[in-house]
PDB file of C-alpha atoms and ligand atoms in Angstrom:
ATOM      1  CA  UNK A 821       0.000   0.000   0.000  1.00  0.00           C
ATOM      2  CA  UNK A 822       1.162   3.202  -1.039  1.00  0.00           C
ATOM      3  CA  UNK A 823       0.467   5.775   2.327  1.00  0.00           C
ATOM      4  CA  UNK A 824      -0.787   9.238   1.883  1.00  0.00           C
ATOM      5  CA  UNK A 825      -0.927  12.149   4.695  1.00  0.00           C
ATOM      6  CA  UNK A 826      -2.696  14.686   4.078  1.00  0.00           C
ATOM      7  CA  UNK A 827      -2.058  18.299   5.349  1.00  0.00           C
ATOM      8  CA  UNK A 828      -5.153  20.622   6.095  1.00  0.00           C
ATOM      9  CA  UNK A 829      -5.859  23.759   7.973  1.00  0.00           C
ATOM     10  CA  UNK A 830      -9.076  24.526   6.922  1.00  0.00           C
ATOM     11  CA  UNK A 831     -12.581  23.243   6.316  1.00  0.00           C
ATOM     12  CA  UNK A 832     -11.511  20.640   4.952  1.00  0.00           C
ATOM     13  CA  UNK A 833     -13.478  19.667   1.873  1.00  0.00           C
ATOM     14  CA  UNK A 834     -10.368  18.107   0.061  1.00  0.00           C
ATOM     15  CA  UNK A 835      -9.345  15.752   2.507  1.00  0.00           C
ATOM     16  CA  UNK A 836     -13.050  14.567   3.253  1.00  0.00           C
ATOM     17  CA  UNK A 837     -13.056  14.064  -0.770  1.00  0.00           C
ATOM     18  CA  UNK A 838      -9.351  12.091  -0.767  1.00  0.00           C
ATOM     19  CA  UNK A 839     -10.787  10.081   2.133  1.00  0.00           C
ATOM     20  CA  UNK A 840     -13.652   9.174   0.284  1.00  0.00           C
ATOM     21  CA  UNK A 841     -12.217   8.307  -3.300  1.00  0.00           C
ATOM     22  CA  UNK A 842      -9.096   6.344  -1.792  1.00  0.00           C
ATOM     23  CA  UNK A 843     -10.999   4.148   0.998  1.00  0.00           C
ATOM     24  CA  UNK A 844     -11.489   1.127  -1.014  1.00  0.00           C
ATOM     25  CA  UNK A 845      -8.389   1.689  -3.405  1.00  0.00           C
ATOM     26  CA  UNK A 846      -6.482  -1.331  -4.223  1.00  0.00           C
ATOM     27  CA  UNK A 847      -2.734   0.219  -3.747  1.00  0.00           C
ATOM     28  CA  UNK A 848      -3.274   4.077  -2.221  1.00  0.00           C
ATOM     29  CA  UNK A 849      -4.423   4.965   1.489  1.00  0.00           C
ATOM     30  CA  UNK A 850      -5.022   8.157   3.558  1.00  0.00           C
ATOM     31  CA  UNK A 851      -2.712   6.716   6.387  1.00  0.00           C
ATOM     32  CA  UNK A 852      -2.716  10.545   8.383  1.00  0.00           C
ATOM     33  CA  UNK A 853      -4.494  13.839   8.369  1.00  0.00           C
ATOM     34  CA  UNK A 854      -2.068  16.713   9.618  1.00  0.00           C
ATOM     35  CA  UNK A 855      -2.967  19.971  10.563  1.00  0.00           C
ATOM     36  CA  UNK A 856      -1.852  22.978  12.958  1.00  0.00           C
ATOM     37  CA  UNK A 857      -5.125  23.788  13.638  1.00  0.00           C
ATOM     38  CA  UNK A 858      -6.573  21.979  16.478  1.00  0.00           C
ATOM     39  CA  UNK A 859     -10.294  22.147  15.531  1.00  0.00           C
ATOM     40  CA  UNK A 860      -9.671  22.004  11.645  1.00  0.00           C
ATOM     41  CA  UNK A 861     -12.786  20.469   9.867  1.00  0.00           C
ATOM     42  CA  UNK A 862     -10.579  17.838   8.287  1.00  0.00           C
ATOM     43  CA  UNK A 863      -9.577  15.848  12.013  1.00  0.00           C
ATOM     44  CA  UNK A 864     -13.160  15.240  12.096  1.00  0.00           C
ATOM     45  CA  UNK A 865     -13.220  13.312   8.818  1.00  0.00           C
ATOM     46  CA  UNK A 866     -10.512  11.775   9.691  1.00  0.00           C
ATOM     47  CA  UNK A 867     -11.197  10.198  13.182  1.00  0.00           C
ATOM     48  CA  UNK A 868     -15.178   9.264  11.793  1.00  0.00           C
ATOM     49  CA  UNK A 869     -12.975   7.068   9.217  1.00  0.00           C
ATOM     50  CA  UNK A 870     -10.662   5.825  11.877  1.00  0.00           C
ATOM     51  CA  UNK A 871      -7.583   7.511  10.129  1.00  0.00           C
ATOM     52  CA  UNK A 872      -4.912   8.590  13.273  1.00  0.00           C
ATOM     53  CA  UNK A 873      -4.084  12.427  13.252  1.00  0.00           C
ATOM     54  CA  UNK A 874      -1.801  14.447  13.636  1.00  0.00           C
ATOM     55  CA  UNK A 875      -1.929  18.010  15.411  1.00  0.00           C
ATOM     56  CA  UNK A 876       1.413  20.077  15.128  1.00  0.00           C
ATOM     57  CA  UNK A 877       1.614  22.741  18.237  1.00  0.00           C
ATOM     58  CA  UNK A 878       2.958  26.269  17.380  1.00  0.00           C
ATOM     59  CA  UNK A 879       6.184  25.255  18.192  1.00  0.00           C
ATOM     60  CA  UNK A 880       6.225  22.092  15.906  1.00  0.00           C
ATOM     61  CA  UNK A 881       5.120  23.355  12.655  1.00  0.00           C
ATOM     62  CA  UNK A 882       8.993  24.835  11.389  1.00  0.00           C
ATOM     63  CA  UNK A 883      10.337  21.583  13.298  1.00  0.00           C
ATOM     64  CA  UNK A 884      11.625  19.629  10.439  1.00  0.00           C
ATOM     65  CA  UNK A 885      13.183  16.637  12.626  1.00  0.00           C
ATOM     66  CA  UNK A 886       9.833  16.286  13.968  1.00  0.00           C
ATOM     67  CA  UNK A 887       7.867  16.288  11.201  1.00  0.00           C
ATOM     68  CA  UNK A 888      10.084  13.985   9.341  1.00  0.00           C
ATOM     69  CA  UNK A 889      10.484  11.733  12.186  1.00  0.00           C
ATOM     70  CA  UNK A 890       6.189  11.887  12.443  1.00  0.00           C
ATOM     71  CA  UNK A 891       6.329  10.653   8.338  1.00  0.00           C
ATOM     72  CA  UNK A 892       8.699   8.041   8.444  1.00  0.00           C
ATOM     73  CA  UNK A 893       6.887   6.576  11.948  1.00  0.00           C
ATOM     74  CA  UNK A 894       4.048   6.335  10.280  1.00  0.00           C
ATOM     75  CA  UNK A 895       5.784   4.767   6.650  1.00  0.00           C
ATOM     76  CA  UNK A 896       4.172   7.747   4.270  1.00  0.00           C
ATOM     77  CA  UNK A 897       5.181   7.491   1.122  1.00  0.00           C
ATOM     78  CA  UNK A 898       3.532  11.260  -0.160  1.00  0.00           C
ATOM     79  CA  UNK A 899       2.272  14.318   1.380  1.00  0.00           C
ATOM     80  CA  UNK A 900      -0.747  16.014  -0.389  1.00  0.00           C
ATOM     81  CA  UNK A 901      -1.210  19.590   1.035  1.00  0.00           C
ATOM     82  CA  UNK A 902      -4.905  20.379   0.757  1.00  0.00           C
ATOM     83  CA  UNK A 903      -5.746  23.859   2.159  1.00  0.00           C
ATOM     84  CA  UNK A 904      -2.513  24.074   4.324  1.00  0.00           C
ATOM     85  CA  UNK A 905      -1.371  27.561   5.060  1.00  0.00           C
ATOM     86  CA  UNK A 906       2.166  27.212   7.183  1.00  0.00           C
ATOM     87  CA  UNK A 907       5.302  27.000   5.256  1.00  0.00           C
ATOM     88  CA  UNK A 908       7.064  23.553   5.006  1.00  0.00           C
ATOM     89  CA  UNK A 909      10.301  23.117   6.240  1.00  0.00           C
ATOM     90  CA  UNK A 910      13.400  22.549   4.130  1.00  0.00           C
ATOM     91  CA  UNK A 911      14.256  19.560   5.583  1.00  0.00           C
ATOM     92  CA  UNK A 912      10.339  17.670   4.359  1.00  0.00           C
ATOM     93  CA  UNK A 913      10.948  19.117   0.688  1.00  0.00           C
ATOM     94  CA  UNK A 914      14.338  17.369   0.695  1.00  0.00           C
ATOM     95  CA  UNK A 915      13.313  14.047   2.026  1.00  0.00           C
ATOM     96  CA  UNK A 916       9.991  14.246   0.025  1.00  0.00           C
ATOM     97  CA  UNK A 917      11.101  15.738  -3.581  1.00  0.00           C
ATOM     98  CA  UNK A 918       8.519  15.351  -5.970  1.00  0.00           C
ATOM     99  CA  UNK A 919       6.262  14.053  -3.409  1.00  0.00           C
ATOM    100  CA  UNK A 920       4.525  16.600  -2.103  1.00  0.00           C
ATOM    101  CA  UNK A 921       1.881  17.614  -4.097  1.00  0.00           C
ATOM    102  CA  UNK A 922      -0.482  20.903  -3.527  1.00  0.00           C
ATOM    103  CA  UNK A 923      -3.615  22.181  -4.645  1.00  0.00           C
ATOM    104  CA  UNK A 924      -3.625  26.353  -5.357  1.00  0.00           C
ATOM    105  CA  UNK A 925      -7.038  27.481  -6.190  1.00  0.00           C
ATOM    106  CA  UNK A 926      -6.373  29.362  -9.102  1.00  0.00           C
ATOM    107  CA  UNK A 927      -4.444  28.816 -12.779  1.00  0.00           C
ATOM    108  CA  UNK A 928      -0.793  29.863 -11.161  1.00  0.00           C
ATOM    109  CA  UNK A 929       1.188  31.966 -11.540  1.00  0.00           C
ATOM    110  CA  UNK A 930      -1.511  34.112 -11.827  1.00  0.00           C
ATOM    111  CA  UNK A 931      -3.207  34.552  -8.055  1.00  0.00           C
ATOM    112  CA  UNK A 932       0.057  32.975  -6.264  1.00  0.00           C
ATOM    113  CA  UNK A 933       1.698  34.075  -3.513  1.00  0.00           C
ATOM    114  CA  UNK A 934       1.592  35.887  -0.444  1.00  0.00           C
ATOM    115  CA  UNK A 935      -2.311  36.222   0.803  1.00  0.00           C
ATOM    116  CA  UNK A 936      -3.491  34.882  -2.175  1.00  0.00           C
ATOM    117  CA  UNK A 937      -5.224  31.643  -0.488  1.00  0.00           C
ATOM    118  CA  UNK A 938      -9.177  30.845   0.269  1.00  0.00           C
ATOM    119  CA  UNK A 939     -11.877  33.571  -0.783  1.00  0.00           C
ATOM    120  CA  UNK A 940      -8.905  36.272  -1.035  1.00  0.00           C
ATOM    121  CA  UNK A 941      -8.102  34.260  -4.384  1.00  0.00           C
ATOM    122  CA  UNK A 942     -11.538  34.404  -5.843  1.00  0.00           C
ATOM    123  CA  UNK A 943     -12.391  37.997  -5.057  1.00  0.00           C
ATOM    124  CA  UNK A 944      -9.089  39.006  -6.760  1.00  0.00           C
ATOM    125  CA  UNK A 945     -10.052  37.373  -9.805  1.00  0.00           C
ATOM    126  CA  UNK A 946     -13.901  39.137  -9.795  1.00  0.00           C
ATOM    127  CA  UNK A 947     -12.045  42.223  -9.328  1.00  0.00           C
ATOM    128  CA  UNK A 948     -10.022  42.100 -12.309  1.00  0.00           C
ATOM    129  CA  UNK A 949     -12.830  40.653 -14.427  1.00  0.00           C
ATOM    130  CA  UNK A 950     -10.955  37.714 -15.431  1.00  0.00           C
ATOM    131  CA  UNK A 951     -12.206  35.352 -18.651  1.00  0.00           C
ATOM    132  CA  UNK A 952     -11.591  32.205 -16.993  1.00  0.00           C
ATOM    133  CA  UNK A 953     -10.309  30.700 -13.722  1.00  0.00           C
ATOM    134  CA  UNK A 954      -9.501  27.073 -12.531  1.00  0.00           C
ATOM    135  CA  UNK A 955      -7.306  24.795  -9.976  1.00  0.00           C
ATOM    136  CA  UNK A 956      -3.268  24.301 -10.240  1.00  0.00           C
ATOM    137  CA  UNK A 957      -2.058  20.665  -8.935  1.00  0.00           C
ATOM    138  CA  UNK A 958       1.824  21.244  -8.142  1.00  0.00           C
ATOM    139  CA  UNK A 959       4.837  19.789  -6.944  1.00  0.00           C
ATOM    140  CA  UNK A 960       6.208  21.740  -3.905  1.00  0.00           C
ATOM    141  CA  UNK A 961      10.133  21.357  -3.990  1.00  0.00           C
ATOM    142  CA  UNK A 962      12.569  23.346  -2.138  1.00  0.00           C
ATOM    143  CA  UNK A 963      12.703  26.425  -4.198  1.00  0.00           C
ATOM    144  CA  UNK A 964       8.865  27.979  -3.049  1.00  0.00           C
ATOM    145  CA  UNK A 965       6.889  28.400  -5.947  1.00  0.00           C
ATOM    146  CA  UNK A 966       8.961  26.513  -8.802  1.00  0.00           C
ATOM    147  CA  UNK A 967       7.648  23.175  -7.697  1.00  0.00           C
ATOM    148  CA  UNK A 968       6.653  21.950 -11.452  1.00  0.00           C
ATOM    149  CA  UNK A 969       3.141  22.153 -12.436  1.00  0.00           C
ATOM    150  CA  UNK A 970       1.398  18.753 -13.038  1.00  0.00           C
ATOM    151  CA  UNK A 971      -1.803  19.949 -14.141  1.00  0.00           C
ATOM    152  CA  UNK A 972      -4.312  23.151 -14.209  1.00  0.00           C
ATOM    153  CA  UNK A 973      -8.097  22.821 -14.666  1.00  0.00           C
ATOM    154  CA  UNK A 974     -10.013  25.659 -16.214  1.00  0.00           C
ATOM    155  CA  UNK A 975     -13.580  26.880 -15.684  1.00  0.00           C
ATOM    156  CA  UNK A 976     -15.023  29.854 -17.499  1.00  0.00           C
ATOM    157  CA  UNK A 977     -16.430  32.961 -15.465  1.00  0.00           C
ATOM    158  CA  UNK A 978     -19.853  34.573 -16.951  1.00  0.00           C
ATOM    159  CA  UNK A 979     -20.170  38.018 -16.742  1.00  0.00           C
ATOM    160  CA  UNK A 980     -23.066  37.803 -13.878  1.00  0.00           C
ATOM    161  CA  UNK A 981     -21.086  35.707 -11.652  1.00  0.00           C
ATOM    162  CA  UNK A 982     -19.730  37.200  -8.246  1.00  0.00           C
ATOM    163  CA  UNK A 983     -16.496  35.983  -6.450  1.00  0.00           C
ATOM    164  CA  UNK A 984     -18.858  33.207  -4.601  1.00  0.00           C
ATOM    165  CA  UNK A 985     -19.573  32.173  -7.665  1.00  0.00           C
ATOM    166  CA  UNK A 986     -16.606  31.524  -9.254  1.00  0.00           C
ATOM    167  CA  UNK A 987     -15.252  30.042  -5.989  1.00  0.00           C
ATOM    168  CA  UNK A 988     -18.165  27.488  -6.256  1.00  0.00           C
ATOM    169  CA  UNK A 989     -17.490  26.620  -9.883  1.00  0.00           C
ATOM    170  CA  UNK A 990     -13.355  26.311  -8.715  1.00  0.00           C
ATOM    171  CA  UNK A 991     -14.357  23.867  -5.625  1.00  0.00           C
ATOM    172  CA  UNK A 992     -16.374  21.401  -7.778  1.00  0.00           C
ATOM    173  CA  UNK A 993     -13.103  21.566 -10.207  1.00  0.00           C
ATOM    174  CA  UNK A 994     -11.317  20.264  -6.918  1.00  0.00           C
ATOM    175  CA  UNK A 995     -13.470  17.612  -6.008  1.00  0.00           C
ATOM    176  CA  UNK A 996     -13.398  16.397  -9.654  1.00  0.00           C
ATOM    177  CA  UNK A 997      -9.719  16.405  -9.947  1.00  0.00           C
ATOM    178  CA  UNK A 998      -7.824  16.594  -7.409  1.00  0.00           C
ATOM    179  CA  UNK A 999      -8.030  12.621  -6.513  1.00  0.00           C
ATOM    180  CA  UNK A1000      -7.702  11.756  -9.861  1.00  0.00           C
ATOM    181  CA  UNK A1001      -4.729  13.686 -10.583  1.00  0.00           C
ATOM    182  CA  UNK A1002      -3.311  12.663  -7.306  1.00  0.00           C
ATOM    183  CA  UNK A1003      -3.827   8.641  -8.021  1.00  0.00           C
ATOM    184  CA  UNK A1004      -2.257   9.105 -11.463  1.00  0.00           C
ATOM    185  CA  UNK A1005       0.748  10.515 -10.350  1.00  0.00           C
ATOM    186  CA  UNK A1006       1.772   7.809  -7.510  1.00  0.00           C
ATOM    187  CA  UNK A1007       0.436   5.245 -10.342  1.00  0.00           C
ATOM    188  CA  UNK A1008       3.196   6.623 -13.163  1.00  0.00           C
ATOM    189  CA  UNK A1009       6.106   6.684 -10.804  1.00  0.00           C
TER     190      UNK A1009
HETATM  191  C1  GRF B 492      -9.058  24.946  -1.411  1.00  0.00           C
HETATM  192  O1  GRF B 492      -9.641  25.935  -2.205  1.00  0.00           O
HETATM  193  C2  GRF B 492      -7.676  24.619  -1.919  1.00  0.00           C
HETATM  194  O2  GRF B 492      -7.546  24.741  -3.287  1.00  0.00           O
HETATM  195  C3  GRF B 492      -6.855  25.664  -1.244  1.00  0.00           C
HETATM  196  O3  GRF B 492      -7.428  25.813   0.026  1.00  0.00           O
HETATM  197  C4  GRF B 492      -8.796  25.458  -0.015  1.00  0.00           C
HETATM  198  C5  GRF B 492      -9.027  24.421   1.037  1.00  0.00           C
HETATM  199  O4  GRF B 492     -10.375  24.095   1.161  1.00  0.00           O
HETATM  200  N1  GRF B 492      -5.454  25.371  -1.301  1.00  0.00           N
HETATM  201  P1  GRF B 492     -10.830  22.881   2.049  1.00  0.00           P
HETATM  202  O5  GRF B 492     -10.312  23.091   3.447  1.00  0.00           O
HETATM  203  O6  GRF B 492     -10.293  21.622   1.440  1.00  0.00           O
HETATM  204  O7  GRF B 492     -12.343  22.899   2.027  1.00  0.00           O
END
């Protein structure tokens, strides 16, 4: 079996979906859920599938050792950030290149960096009356940001639609894709 852990600090929607689509897979498992947030919406999925978690105090989250030492006690083979907003530390890129893969809500490297995450995202892209948005699925290496790109997702934006709107239309994108993409990368390696 091929062990996932996923990272989270919000709602959670992703992981509840990765849960979901991997729980009777033949070769990939959601082995832990990570997050620094204590209450985070994606512990709860989680523990009602009887997947162990993982919550990383303040003083934890930059702690490399730790978090490397967490991964390898609990034999995970990939890291899937879903809606994680803490920085990862050096030392997990290195022993995880080209396996940790993130989800960025918007076709990158338009809407990247800092405070661009969540609604902030969507809002930015009303405001500027963009054609078209969608999802980015990337690698996250050591150098922030250049982690190759393994696949975007467009949607189109109507001219009546609002920034809840297009958020809506750039969730289901996630929900449709993100697994998918996810399972054929671990497949092809
Ligand atoms: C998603 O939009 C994801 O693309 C982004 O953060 C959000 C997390 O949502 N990176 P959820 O917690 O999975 O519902």
């Amino acid at each position: 079996m091929i062990r996932i852990a996923a990272f989270a600090s919000g709602t959670g929607s992703n992981v509840a979906n990765l849960i979901g689509y991997f729980k009777s897979h033949p070769s990939i498992t959601v082995s832990l859920v990570v997050s620094n947030v204590a209450n985070a919406g994606a512990l709860e999925k989680a523990k009602a599938n009887n997947i162990p978690v993982l919550v990383l105090p303040k003083e934890k989250i930059n702690d490399g050792d730790f978090i490397v030492s967490e991964m390898q006690k609990n034999k995970i083979d990939y890291i899937i950030l879903a809606g994680y907003l803490k920085m990862i530390p050096l030392k997990l890129t290195k022993q995880f290149h080209n396996k940790i893969i993130n989800i960025h809500p918007s076709l990158l490297p338009k809407y990247g960096g800092k405070g661009m995450y969540g609604t902030a995202v969507h809002k930015a892209v009303f405001e500027n009356k963009e054609p078209e948005s969608g999802i980015t699925i990337h690698f996250v290496n050591e150098e922030y940001d250049k982690g190759e790109i393994i696949a975007q997702k467009k949607v189109a934006i109507l001219s009546t639609d609002k920034y809840q709107e297009i958020e809506n239309k750039v969730r289901a994108l996630e929900q449709e894709w993100f697994p998918v993409i996810i399972e054929n990368v671990i497949l092809s390696k």
